[in-house]
């Protein structure tokens, strides 16, 4: 009798375990599907914002082509829109980034409506100037007023775009190198032979970033999770960053190739294993890469 009770208890326990296992599997599958759906939705939303920005750029192109004279204000505004498009192309596809670009697009749309309205008025006034020589002086004064208004609008647009100005990097690569006394460096994958870590990347052109002195923080982490190089800290609001070296350069609104070198302290040797290289623009991680020393 006790054996029967024991057998019945085991069957019940086994049944409960199977139900829990199936329920867990179903829940995991739903989470995975939801994650994929969310990623797909973000990609689609990013493309919609890109489409809207391209449509806005075309409106500027049409206005510039229809203008009888060169309108520098329209050309400059068109350049800023292109800068935002370029920035969106290389931005991360996440909710925070996408929301920021949507907000910038809404602001830019309002500014563009005002600029286009002013441009239409200016175009009408120019047609009057062509047919009314007697009122040339008056018409020119009105045109100056409208031009000044366009300048004010473009300055407001510049302030909005400035919030999206951030330098990004491309083609980040790290490697071990042997440094000769002549200054020549030779790549190596051997940990014991490496004298330094070389970190190379390209600072991507961004029309929204003002030319001049800029800096990025380079972080090299060894296989034991130690930050190499200076290993000093910098604080940005609520985030503390350990960095290996500060890459300082003069940005001239064009792609810029940069290589930095990170050495060990006290003439130690590099560890074998995987190394991680990160580049930060202040507290924002803009690129990451990894390599292996044998």
mmCIF file of C-alpha atoms in Angstrom:
data_model
loop_
_atom_site.group_PDB
_atom_site.id
_atom_site.type_symbol
_atom_site.label_atom_id
_atom_site.label_comp_id
_atom_site.label_asym_id
_atom_site.label_seq_id
_atom_site.Cartn_x
_atom_site.Cartn_y
_atom_site.Cartn_z
ATOM 1 C CA UNK A 1 0.000 0.000 0.000
ATOM 2 C CA UNK A 2 2.821 2.422 0.921
ATOM 3 C CA UNK A 3 4.554 1.577 -2.350
ATOM 4 C CA UNK A 4 1.430 2.602 -4.280
ATOM 5 C CA UNK A 5 1.237 5.883 -2.368
ATOM 6 C CA UNK A 6 4.894 6.551 -3.055
ATOM 7 C CA UNK A 7 4.436 5.792 -6.775
ATOM 8 C CA UNK A 8 1.411 8.085 -6.964
ATOM 9 C CA UNK A 9 3.360 10.877 -5.258
ATOM 10 C CA UNK A 10 6.245 10.523 -7.700
ATOM 11 C CA UNK A 11 3.877 10.673 -10.661
ATOM 12 C CA UNK A 12 2.256 13.843 -9.309
ATOM 13 C CA UNK A 13 5.655 15.459 -8.697
ATOM 14 C CA UNK A 14 6.820 14.453 -12.171
ATOM 15 C CA UNK A 15 3.656 15.936 -13.689
ATOM 16 C CA UNK A 16 4.175 19.216 -11.873
ATOM 17 C CA UNK A 17 7.819 19.346 -13.005
ATOM 18 C CA UNK A 18 6.803 18.757 -16.648
ATOM 19 C CA UNK A 19 4.180 21.525 -16.475
ATOM 20 C CA UNK A 20 6.723 23.936 -14.973
ATOM 21 C CA UNK A 21 9.314 22.984 -17.620
ATOM 22 C CA UNK A 22 6.834 23.533 -20.468
ATOM 23 C CA UNK A 23 5.662 26.817 -18.950
ATOM 24 C CA UNK A 24 9.238 28.070 -18.609
ATOM 25 C CA UNK A 25 10.009 27.109 -22.213
ATOM 26 C CA UNK A 26 6.893 28.870 -23.484
ATOM 27 C CA UNK A 27 7.739 32.010 -21.478
ATOM 28 C CA UNK A 28 11.338 32.019 -22.781
ATOM 29 C CA UNK A 29 10.147 31.654 -26.372
ATOM 30 C CA UNK A 30 7.750 34.575 -25.909
ATOM 31 C CA UNK A 31 10.535 36.754 -24.485
ATOM 32 C CA UNK A 32 12.829 35.902 -27.412
ATOM 33 C CA UNK A 33 10.076 36.652 -29.945
ATOM 34 C CA UNK A 34 9.252 39.938 -28.176
ATOM 35 C CA UNK A 35 12.939 40.960 -28.232
ATOM 36 C CA UNK A 36 13.187 40.284 -31.970
ATOM 37 C CA UNK A 37 9.951 42.159 -32.590
ATOM 38 C CA UNK A 38 11.238 45.147 -30.582
ATOM 39 C CA UNK A 39 14.512 45.203 -32.532
ATOM 40 C CA UNK A 40 12.631 45.046 -35.831
ATOM 41 C CA UNK A 41 10.326 47.860 -34.710
ATOM 42 C CA UNK A 42 13.292 50.069 -33.753
ATOM 43 C CA UNK A 43 14.940 49.483 -37.147
ATOM 44 C CA UNK A 44 11.678 50.333 -38.919
ATOM 45 C CA UNK A 45 11.190 53.476 -36.820
ATOM 46 C CA UNK A 46 14.769 54.574 -37.530
ATOM 47 C CA UNK A 47 14.138 54.156 -41.266
ATOM 48 C CA UNK A 48 10.959 56.226 -41.007
ATOM 49 C CA UNK A 49 12.907 59.057 -39.354
ATOM 50 C CA UNK A 50 15.558 58.736 -42.078
ATOM 51 C CA UNK A 51 12.846 58.922 -44.764
ATOM 52 C CA UNK A 52 11.381 62.049 -43.161
ATOM 53 C CA UNK A 53 14.794 63.727 -43.021
ATOM 54 C CA UNK A 54 15.475 62.844 -46.667
ATOM 55 C CA UNK A 55 12.098 64.316 -47.635
ATOM 56 C CA UNK A 56 12.968 67.471 -45.709
ATOM 57 C CA UNK A 57 16.329 67.660 -47.500
ATOM 58 C CA UNK A 58 14.559 67.340 -50.878
ATOM 59 C CA UNK A 59 12.299 70.276 -50.003
ATOM 60 C CA UNK A 60 15.399 72.371 -49.380
ATOM 61 C CA UNK A 61 16.899 71.153 -52.681
ATOM 62 C CA UNK A 62 13.735 72.165 -54.532
ATOM 63 C CA UNK A 63 13.691 75.592 -52.867
ATOM 64 C CA UNK A 64 17.355 76.165 -53.732
ATOM 65 C CA UNK A 65 16.862 75.129 -57.375
ATOM 66 C CA UNK A 66 13.792 77.366 -57.747
ATOM 67 C CA UNK A 67 15.561 80.398 -56.297
ATOM 68 C CA UNK A 68 16.668 82.879 -58.942
ATOM 69 C CA UNK A 69 19.646 83.951 -56.839
ATOM 70 C CA UNK A 70 21.951 82.051 -54.524
ATOM 71 C CA UNK A 71 20.395 81.908 -51.078
ATOM 72 C CA UNK A 72 23.208 81.060 -48.651
ATOM 73 C CA UNK A 73 20.778 80.672 -45.771
ATOM 74 C CA UNK A 74 18.923 77.875 -47.570
ATOM 75 C CA UNK A 75 22.215 76.208 -48.545
ATOM 76 C CA UNK A 76 23.505 76.312 -44.965
ATOM 77 C CA UNK A 77 20.211 74.927 -43.612
ATOM 78 C CA UNK A 78 20.385 72.113 -46.187
ATOM 79 C CA UNK A 79 23.900 71.295 -45.004
ATOM 80 C CA UNK A 80 22.745 71.021 -41.400
ATOM 81 C CA UNK A 81 19.965 68.615 -42.389
ATOM 82 C CA UNK A 82 22.520 66.462 -44.204
ATOM 83 C CA UNK A 83 24.678 66.491 -41.092
ATOM 84 C CA UNK A 84 21.777 65.147 -39.029
ATOM 85 C CA UNK A 85 21.161 62.431 -41.660
ATOM 86 C CA UNK A 86 24.834 61.381 -41.528
ATOM 87 C CA UNK A 87 24.740 61.327 -37.729
ATOM 88 C CA UNK A 88 21.578 59.160 -37.722
ATOM 89 C CA UNK A 89 23.148 56.633 -40.131
ATOM 90 C CA UNK A 90 25.947 55.769 -37.705
ATOM 91 C CA UNK A 91 23.959 56.158 -34.473
ATOM 92 C CA UNK A 92 23.003 53.214 -32.275
ATOM 93 C CA UNK A 93 19.534 51.783 -32.835
ATOM 94 C CA UNK A 94 18.022 52.058 -29.383
ATOM 95 C CA UNK A 95 14.998 53.719 -27.822
ATOM 96 C CA UNK A 96 16.932 56.628 -26.265
ATOM 97 C CA UNK A 97 18.827 57.488 -29.470
ATOM 98 C CA UNK A 98 15.756 57.133 -31.690
ATOM 99 C CA UNK A 99 13.641 59.307 -29.375
ATOM 100 C CA UNK A 100 16.298 62.032 -29.460
ATOM 101 C CA UNK A 101 16.383 62.062 -33.260
ATOM 102 C CA UNK A 102 12.587 62.113 -33.457
ATOM 103 C CA UNK A 103 12.578 65.164 -31.180
ATOM 104 C CA UNK A 104 15.212 66.845 -33.342
ATOM 105 C CA UNK A 105 13.181 66.077 -36.459
ATOM 106 C CA UNK A 106 10.034 67.654 -34.990
ATOM 107 C CA UNK A 107 11.987 70.789 -34.064
ATOM 108 C CA UNK A 108 13.664 70.931 -37.469
ATOM 109 C CA UNK A 109 10.299 70.536 -39.203
ATOM 110 C CA UNK A 110 8.929 73.578 -37.364
ATOM 111 C CA UNK A 111 12.021 75.592 -38.213
ATOM 112 C CA UNK A 112 11.869 74.525 -41.859
ATOM 113 C CA UNK A 113 8.230 75.575 -42.156
ATOM 114 C CA UNK A 114 9.154 79.031 -40.955
ATOM 115 C CA UNK A 115 12.195 79.215 -43.251
ATOM 116 C CA UNK A 116 10.214 78.075 -46.293
ATOM 117 C CA UNK A 117 7.452 80.574 -45.547
ATOM 118 C CA UNK A 118 9.992 83.350 -45.348
ATOM 119 C CA UNK A 119 11.693 82.120 -48.519
ATOM 120 C CA UNK A 120 8.376 82.115 -50.411
ATOM 121 C CA UNK A 121 7.732 85.654 -49.284
ATOM 122 C CA UNK A 122 11.226 86.653 -50.367
ATOM 123 C CA UNK A 123 10.720 85.040 -53.777
ATOM 124 C CA UNK A 124 7.458 86.963 -54.282
ATOM 125 C CA UNK A 125 9.121 90.207 -53.345
ATOM 126 C CA UNK A 126 11.939 89.509 -55.810
ATOM 127 C CA UNK A 127 9.395 89.100 -58.619
ATOM 128 C CA UNK A 128 7.950 92.489 -57.729
ATOM 129 C CA UNK A 129 11.426 93.971 -57.908
ATOM 130 C CA UNK A 130 11.811 92.695 -61.476
ATOM 131 C CA UNK A 131 8.596 94.446 -62.654
ATOM 132 C CA UNK A 132 8.597 97.581 -60.495
ATOM 133 C CA UNK A 133 11.753 99.604 -61.087
ATOM 134 C CA UNK A 134 10.148 102.680 -59.547
ATOM 135 C CA UNK A 135 9.837 100.905 -56.183
ATOM 136 C CA UNK A 136 13.314 99.328 -56.223
ATOM 137 C CA UNK A 137 14.506 101.037 -53.076
ATOM 138 C CA UNK A 138 11.401 100.043 -51.074
ATOM 139 C CA UNK A 139 11.520 96.484 -52.334
ATOM 140 C CA UNK A 140 15.186 96.124 -51.452
ATOM 141 C CA UNK A 141 14.485 97.296 -47.915
ATOM 142 C CA UNK A 142 11.729 94.694 -47.576
ATOM 143 C CA UNK A 143 14.039 92.048 -48.943
ATOM 144 C CA UNK A 144 16.635 92.960 -46.301
ATOM 145 C CA UNK A 145 14.009 92.534 -43.596
ATOM 146 C CA UNK A 146 13.097 89.086 -44.896
ATOM 147 C CA UNK A 147 16.758 88.077 -45.225
ATOM 148 C CA UNK A 148 17.398 89.095 -41.621
ATOM 149 C CA UNK A 149 14.367 87.057 -40.578
ATOM 150 C CA UNK A 150 15.751 84.012 -42.408
ATOM 151 C CA UNK A 151 19.076 84.481 -40.622
ATOM 152 C CA UNK A 152 17.320 84.480 -37.248
ATOM 153 C CA UNK A 153 15.463 81.306 -38.190
ATOM 154 C CA UNK A 154 18.683 79.594 -39.269
ATOM 155 C CA UNK A 155 20.379 80.543 -36.015
ATOM 156 C CA UNK A 156 17.517 78.906 -34.125
ATOM 157 C CA UNK A 157 17.894 75.821 -36.322
ATOM 158 C CA UNK A 158 21.621 75.712 -35.553
ATOM 159 C CA UNK A 159 20.890 75.643 -31.815
ATOM 160 C CA UNK A 160 18.563 72.664 -32.254
ATOM 161 C CA UNK A 161 21.051 70.724 -34.374
ATOM 162 C CA UNK A 162 23.868 71.429 -31.910
ATOM 163 C CA UNK A 163 22.299 69.036 -29.388
ATOM 164 C CA UNK A 164 22.809 66.181 -31.886
ATOM 165 C CA UNK A 165 26.483 67.080 -32.424
ATOM 166 C CA UNK A 166 28.770 64.257 -31.331
ATOM 167 C CA UNK A 167 31.916 62.788 -32.853
ATOM 168 C CA UNK A 168 31.854 59.078 -33.691
ATOM 169 C CA UNK A 169 34.639 56.689 -34.700
ATOM 170 C CA UNK A 170 34.906 53.998 -37.365
ATOM 171 C CA UNK A 171 37.225 51.013 -38.057
ATOM 172 C CA UNK A 172 38.484 50.722 -34.477
ATOM 173 C CA UNK A 173 41.390 48.245 -34.299
ATOM 174 C CA UNK A 174 43.808 47.247 -31.560
ATOM 175 C CA UNK A 175 47.027 45.207 -31.867
ATOM 176 C CA UNK A 176 50.314 44.481 -30.179
ATOM 177 C CA UNK A 177 53.428 46.109 -31.632
ATOM 178 C CA UNK A 178 57.196 45.849 -31.262
ATOM 179 C CA UNK A 179 58.828 49.267 -31.005
ATOM 180 C CA UNK A 180 62.320 49.611 -32.473
ATOM 181 C CA UNK A 181 64.852 52.151 -31.214
ATOM 182 C CA UNK A 182 64.445 53.936 -34.557
ATOM 183 C CA UNK A 183 60.794 54.548 -33.747
ATOM 184 C CA UNK A 184 59.538 51.996 -36.261
ATOM 185 C CA UNK A 185 56.723 49.748 -35.005
ATOM 186 C CA UNK A 186 56.107 46.162 -36.126
ATOM 187 C CA UNK A 187 52.765 44.368 -35.516
ATOM 188 C CA UNK A 188 52.909 41.198 -33.419
ATOM 189 C CA UNK A 189 50.425 38.719 -31.992
ATOM 190 C CA UNK A 190 52.908 37.468 -29.370
ATOM 191 C CA UNK A 191 52.202 38.794 -25.899
ATOM 192 C CA UNK A 192 55.773 38.394 -24.661
ATOM 193 C CA UNK A 193 57.225 40.248 -27.659
ATOM 194 C CA UNK A 194 54.802 43.179 -27.613
ATOM 195 C CA UNK A 195 56.154 46.479 -26.275
ATOM 196 C CA UNK A 196 52.919 48.467 -26.595
ATOM 197 C CA UNK A 197 49.293 48.251 -27.667
ATOM 198 C CA UNK A 198 48.456 50.280 -30.773
ATOM 199 C CA UNK A 199 44.879 51.584 -31.096
ATOM 200 C CA UNK A 200 43.848 53.011 -34.475
ATOM 201 C CA UNK A 201 40.501 54.456 -35.563
ATOM 202 C CA UNK A 202 38.901 56.978 -37.906
ATOM 203 C CA UNK A 203 37.073 59.994 -36.515
ATOM 204 C CA UNK A 204 33.959 60.184 -38.730
ATOM 205 C CA UNK A 205 33.029 63.436 -40.423
ATOM 206 C CA UNK A 206 30.059 65.134 -38.787
ATOM 207 C CA UNK A 207 28.933 68.472 -40.181
ATOM 208 C CA UNK A 208 27.186 69.190 -36.878
ATOM 209 C CA UNK A 209 30.463 69.228 -34.927
ATOM 210 C CA UNK A 210 32.396 72.492 -34.877
ATOM 211 C CA UNK A 211 35.995 72.358 -36.137
ATOM 212 C CA UNK A 212 38.757 72.761 -33.557
ATOM 213 C CA UNK A 213 40.457 70.907 -30.718
ATOM 214 C CA UNK A 214 38.638 67.743 -29.665
ATOM 215 C CA UNK A 215 39.385 64.750 -27.440
ATOM 216 C CA UNK A 216 38.255 61.148 -27.022
ATOM 217 C CA UNK A 217 38.947 58.711 -24.194
ATOM 218 C CA UNK A 218 40.604 55.402 -25.148
ATOM 219 C CA UNK A 219 40.218 52.422 -22.806
ATOM 220 C CA UNK A 220 42.230 49.181 -23.207
ATOM 221 C CA UNK A 221 41.231 46.276 -20.933
ATOM 222 C CA UNK A 222 43.502 43.226 -20.613
ATOM 223 C CA UNK A 223 42.448 39.549 -20.147
ATOM 224 C CA UNK A 224 42.398 40.043 -16.359
ATOM 225 C CA UNK A 225 39.972 42.978 -16.676
ATOM 226 C CA UNK A 226 42.612 45.576 -15.816
ATOM 227 C CA UNK A 227 42.612 48.990 -17.496
ATOM 228 C CA UNK A 228 46.052 49.478 -19.037
ATOM 229 C CA UNK A 229 48.042 52.670 -19.582
ATOM 230 C CA UNK A 230 47.363 55.667 -17.333
ATOM 231 C CA UNK A 231 44.379 53.948 -15.684
ATOM 232 C CA UNK A 232 43.107 57.309 -14.476
ATOM 233 C CA UNK A 233 39.506 58.301 -13.789
ATOM 234 C CA UNK A 234 37.258 61.039 -15.101
ATOM 235 C CA UNK A 235 33.725 61.728 -13.856
ATOM 236 C CA UNK A 236 30.776 62.710 -16.083
ATOM 237 C CA UNK A 237 27.642 63.488 -14.063
ATOM 238 C CA UNK A 238 26.747 60.087 -12.542
ATOM 239 C CA UNK A 239 29.352 58.016 -14.449
ATOM 240 C CA UNK A 240 33.028 57.411 -13.644
ATOM 241 C CA UNK A 241 35.254 56.308 -16.544
ATOM 242 C CA UNK A 242 38.661 54.617 -16.234
ATOM 243 C CA UNK A 243 40.728 55.449 -19.302
ATOM 244 C CA UNK A 244 44.102 54.365 -20.693
ATOM 245 C CA UNK A 245 44.885 57.511 -22.666
ATOM 246 C CA UNK A 246 43.220 60.733 -23.844
ATOM 247 C CA UNK A 247 43.363 61.114 -27.625
ATOM 248 C CA UNK A 248 43.612 64.835 -28.392
ATOM 249 C CA UNK A 249 43.379 66.103 -31.983
ATOM 250 C CA UNK A 250 42.347 69.023 -34.187
ATOM 251 C CA UNK A 251 39.074 68.255 -35.962
ATOM 252 C CA UNK A 252 38.619 69.947 -39.361
ATOM 253 C CA UNK A 253 35.154 68.696 -40.432
ATOM 254 C CA UNK A 254 36.617 65.746 -42.325
ATOM 255 C CA UNK A 255 37.415 62.081 -41.667
ATOM 256 C CA UNK A 256 40.573 61.854 -39.536
ATOM 257 C CA UNK A 257 42.762 58.751 -39.023
ATOM 258 C CA UNK A 258 44.305 58.475 -35.549
ATOM 259 C CA UNK A 259 46.630 55.958 -33.856
ATOM 260 C CA UNK A 260 47.452 55.976 -30.129
ATOM 261 C CA UNK A 261 49.881 53.782 -28.155
ATOM 262 C CA UNK A 262 49.332 52.304 -24.703
ATOM 263 C CA UNK A 263 52.244 50.913 -22.684
ATOM 264 C CA UNK A 264 52.455 48.881 -19.496
ATOM 265 C CA UNK A 265 53.818 50.338 -16.288
ATOM 266 C CA UNK A 266 57.116 49.153 -14.736
ATOM 267 C CA UNK A 267 58.214 47.315 -17.917
ATOM 268 C CA UNK A 268 55.839 44.406 -17.257
ATOM 269 C CA UNK A 269 54.902 41.969 -20.023
ATOM 270 C CA UNK A 270 51.490 41.736 -21.624
ATOM 271 C CA UNK A 271 49.200 38.839 -20.656
ATOM 272 C CA UNK A 272 48.067 36.257 -23.184
ATOM 273 C CA UNK A 273 44.386 36.357 -24.091
ATOM 274 C CA UNK A 274 41.601 38.647 -25.273
ATOM 275 C CA UNK A 275 41.924 42.434 -25.077
ATOM 276 C CA UNK A 276 38.999 44.859 -25.341
ATOM 277 C CA UNK A 277 39.376 48.366 -26.775
ATOM 278 C CA UNK A 278 36.720 51.055 -26.172
ATOM 279 C CA UNK A 279 36.518 54.664 -27.342
ATOM 280 C CA UNK A 280 34.357 57.149 -25.421
ATOM 281 C CA UNK A 281 33.150 60.632 -26.314
ATOM 282 C CA UNK A 282 32.910 61.885 -22.764
ATOM 283 C CA UNK A 283 30.570 59.353 -21.096
ATOM 284 C CA UNK A 284 29.187 57.955 -24.394
ATOM 285 C CA UNK A 285 30.702 54.752 -25.803
ATOM 286 C CA UNK A 286 31.108 55.415 -29.546
ATOM 287 C CA UNK A 287 32.970 52.257 -30.644
ATOM 288 C CA UNK A 288 34.413 49.000 -29.309
ATOM 289 C CA UNK A 289 36.653 46.246 -30.637
ATOM 290 C CA UNK A 290 38.782 43.344 -29.440
ATOM 291 C CA UNK A 291 41.930 41.429 -30.364
ATOM 292 C CA UNK A 292 44.004 38.520 -29.013
ATOM 293 C CA UNK A 293 47.643 38.164 -28.006
ATOM 294 C CA UNK A 294 49.023 34.636 -27.971
#
